[in-house]
Short mmCIF file of C-alpha atoms in Angstrom, two decimals:
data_model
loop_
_atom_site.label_atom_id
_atom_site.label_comp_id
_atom_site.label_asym_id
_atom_site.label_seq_id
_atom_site.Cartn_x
_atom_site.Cartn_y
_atom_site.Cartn_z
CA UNK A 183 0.00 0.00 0.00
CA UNK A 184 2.92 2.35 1.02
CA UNK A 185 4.82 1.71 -2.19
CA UNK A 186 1.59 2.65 -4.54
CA UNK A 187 1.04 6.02 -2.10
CA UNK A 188 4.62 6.48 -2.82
CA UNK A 189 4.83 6.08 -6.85
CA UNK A 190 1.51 8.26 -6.96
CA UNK A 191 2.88 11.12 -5.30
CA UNK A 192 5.70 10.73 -7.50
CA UNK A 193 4.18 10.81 -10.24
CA UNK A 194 2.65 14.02 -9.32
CA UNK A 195 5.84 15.56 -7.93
CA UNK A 196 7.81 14.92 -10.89
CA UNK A 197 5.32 16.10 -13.11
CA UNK A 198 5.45 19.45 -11.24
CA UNK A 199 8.68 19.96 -10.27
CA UNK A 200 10.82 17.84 -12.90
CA UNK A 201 13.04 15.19 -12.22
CA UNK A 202 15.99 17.68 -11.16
CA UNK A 203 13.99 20.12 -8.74
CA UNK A 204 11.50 17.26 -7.09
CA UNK A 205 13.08 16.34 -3.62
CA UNK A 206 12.76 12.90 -2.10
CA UNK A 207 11.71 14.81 1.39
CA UNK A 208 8.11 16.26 -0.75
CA UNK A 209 7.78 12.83 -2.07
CA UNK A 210 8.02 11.40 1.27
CA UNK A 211 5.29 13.77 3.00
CA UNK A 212 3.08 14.25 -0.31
CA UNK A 213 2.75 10.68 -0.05
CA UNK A 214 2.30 11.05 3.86
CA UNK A 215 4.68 8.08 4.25
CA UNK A 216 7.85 8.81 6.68
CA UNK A 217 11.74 9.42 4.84
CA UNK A 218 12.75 5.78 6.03
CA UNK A 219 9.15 4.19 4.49
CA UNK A 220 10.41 5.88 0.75
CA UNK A 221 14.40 4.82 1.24
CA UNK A 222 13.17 1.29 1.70
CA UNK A 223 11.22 1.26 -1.14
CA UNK A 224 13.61 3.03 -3.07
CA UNK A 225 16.86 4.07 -2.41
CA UNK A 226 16.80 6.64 -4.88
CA UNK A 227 14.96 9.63 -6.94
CA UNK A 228 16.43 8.03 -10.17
CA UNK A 229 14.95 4.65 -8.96
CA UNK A 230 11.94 5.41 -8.16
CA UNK A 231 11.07 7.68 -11.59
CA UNK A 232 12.69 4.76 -13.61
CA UNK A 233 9.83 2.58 -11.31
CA UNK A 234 6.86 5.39 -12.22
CA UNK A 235 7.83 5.46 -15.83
CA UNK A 236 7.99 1.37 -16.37
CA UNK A 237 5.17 0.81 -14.63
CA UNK A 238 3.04 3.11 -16.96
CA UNK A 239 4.18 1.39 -19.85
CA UNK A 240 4.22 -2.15 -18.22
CA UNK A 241 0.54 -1.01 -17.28
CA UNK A 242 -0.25 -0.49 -21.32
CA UNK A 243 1.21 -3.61 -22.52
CA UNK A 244 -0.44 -5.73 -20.32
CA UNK A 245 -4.01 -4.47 -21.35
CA UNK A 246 -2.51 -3.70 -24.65
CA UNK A 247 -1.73 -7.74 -24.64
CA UNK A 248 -4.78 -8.73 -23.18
CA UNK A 249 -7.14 -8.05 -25.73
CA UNK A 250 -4.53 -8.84 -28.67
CA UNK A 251 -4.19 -12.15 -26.99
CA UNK A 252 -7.76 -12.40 -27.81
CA UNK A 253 -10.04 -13.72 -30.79
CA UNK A 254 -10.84 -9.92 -32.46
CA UNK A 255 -10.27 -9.40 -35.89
CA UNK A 256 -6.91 -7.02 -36.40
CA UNK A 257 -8.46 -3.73 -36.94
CA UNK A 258 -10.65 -4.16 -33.52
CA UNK A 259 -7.12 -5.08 -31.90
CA UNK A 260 -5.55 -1.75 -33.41
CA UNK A 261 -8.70 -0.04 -31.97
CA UNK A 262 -8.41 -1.09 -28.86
CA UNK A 263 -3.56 -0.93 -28.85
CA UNK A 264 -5.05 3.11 -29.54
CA UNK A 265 -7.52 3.25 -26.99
CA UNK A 266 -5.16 1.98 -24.24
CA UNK A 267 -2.34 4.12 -25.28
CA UNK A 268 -4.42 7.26 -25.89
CA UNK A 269 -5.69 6.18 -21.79
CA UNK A 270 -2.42 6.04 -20.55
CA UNK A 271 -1.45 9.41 -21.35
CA UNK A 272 -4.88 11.35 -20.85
CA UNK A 273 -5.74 9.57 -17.75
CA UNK A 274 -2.53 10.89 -16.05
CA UNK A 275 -1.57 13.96 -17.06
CA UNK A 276 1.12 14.00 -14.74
CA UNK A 277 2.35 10.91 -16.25
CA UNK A 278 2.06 12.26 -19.88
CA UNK A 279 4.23 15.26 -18.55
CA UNK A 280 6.82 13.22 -17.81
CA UNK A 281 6.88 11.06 -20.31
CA UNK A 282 6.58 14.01 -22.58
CA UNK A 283 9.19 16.30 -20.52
CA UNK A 284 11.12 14.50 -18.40
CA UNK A 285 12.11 11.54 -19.63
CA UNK A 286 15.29 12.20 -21.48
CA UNK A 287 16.22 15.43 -19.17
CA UNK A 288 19.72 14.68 -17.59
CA UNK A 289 18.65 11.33 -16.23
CA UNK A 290 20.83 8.85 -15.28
CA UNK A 291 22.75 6.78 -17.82
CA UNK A 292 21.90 3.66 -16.29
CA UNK A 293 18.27 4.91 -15.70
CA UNK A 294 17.86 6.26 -19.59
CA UNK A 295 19.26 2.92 -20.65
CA UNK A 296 16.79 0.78 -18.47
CA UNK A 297 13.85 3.40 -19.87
CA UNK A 298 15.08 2.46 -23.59
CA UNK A 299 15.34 -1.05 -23.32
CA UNK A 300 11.72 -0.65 -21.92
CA UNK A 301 10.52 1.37 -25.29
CA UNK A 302 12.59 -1.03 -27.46
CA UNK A 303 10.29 -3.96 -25.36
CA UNK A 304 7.76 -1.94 -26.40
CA UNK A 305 7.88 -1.35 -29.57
CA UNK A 306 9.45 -4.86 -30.62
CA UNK A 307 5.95 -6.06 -29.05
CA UNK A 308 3.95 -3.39 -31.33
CA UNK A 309 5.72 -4.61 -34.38
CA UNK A 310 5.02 -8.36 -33.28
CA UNK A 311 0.92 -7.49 -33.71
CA UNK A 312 2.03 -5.62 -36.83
CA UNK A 313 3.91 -8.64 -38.15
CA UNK A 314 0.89 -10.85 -37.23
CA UNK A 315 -1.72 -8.72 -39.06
CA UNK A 316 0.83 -9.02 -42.42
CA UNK A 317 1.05 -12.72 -41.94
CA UNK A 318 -2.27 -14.18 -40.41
CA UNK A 319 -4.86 -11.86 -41.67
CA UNK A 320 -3.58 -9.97 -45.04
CA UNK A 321 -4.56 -6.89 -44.04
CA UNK A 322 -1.71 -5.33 -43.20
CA UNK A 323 0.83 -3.59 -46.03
CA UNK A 324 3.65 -5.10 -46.25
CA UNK A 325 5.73 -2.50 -43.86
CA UNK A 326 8.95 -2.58 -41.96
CA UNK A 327 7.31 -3.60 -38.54
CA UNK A 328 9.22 -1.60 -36.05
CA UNK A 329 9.53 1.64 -38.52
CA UNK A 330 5.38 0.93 -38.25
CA UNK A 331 5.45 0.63 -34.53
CA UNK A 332 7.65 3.50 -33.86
CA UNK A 333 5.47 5.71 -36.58
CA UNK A 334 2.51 4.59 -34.37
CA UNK A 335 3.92 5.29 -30.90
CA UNK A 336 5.02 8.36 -32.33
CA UNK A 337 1.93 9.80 -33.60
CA UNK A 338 -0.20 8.59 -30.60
CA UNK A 339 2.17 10.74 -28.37
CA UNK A 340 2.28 13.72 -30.52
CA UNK A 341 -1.48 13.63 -30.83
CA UNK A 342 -2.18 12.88 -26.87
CA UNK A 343 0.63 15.88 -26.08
CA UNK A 344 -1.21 18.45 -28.67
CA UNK A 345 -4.36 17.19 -27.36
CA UNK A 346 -3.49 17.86 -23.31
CA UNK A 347 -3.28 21.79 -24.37
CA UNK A 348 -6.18 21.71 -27.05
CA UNK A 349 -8.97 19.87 -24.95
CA UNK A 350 -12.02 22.27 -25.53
CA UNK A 351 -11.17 22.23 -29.24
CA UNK A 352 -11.74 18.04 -29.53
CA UNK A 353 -13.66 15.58 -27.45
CA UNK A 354 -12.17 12.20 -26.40
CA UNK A 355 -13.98 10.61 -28.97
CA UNK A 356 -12.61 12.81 -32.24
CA UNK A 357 -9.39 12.08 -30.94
CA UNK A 358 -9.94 8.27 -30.86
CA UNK A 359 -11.33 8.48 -34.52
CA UNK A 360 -9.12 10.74 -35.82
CA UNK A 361 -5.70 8.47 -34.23
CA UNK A 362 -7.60 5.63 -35.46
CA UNK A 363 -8.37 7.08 -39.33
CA UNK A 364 -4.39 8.23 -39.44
CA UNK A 365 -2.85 4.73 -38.25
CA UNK A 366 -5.13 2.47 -39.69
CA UNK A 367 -5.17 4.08 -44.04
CA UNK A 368 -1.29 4.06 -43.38
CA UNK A 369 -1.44 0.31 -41.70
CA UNK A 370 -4.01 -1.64 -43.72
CA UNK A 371 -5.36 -3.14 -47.58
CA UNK A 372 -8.39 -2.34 -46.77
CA UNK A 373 -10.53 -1.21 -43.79
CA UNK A 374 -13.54 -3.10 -44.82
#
């Protein structure tokens, strides 16, 4: 219970302050858990936001992988790889700052490297749904899988970050559709 207090008010701090400025000590009392409680957990700031960023995207590929694991036809499975992603970022805005500011912002080596390998999981695990849509189905192009699952990750975040500042211009929905229309006329034959 402690340790999800702890990576919430993280998440938060970090979001406000930035990695650099946020202070273990306003972790430790936003998350109303005493200093010893947060060392034990984690014996470091660089720890614990390596901890709040993998669990974010650990928390997308496992519902990602749930319904892809599943019996739906490929373009409800891209539907529903969107909908989780868009979810994860617009759910948590202070996650989506991070992600979006923080992440590459004089962080540890080690950390960074950790956070890639994570992406490069990731994406390799995009690309695998990719590949199986080409191979099973026939209704994906024939496209380089990972340039496909980078171009996909890459327009979801640009969309979700543009979004975060332009919410009384779209609803939740239009952004859905509109992700959806982009990915899937590059991705697939046909959509029928």
């Amino acid at each position: 219970m402690s340790k999800n207090k702890i990576i919430g008010a993280a998440i938060e701090v970090f979001s406000e302050k930035g990695y650099h400025r946020a202070s273990m000590d306003e972790i430790a009392a936003r998350a109303q858990v005493a200093k010893g409680t947060l060392y034990y957990n984690f014996p470091g700031k660089s720890q614990l936001f390596k901890t709040v960023v993998k669990q974010g995207f650990e928390d997308i590929m496992q519902r990602t992988e749930a319904d892809l694991n599943s019996s739906l036809p490929m373009k409800e499975k891209i539907e529903r790889l969107i909908r989780h992603h868009l979810d994860l970022f617009l759910e948590s805005r202070h996650f989506s700052h991070i992600v979006f500011n923080e992440i590459s912002n004089g962080i540890e080596q080690d950390v960074l490297d950790d956070l890639k390998e994570l992406k490069r999981t990731y994406l390799g695990f995009l690309a695998r749904i990719i590949e199986e849509g080409k191979c099973e189905e026939n209704l994906v192009r024939d496209v380089d899988p990972h340039l496909a699952a980078a171009s996909i990750i890459g327009t979801l975040e640009s969309m979700c970050n543009y979004y975060l500042n332009h919410q009384e211009t779209y609803s939740r929905g239009d952004l859905e559709q509109f992700a959806f229309t982009m990915i899937a006329q590059g991705l697939f034959i046909s959509l029928e």
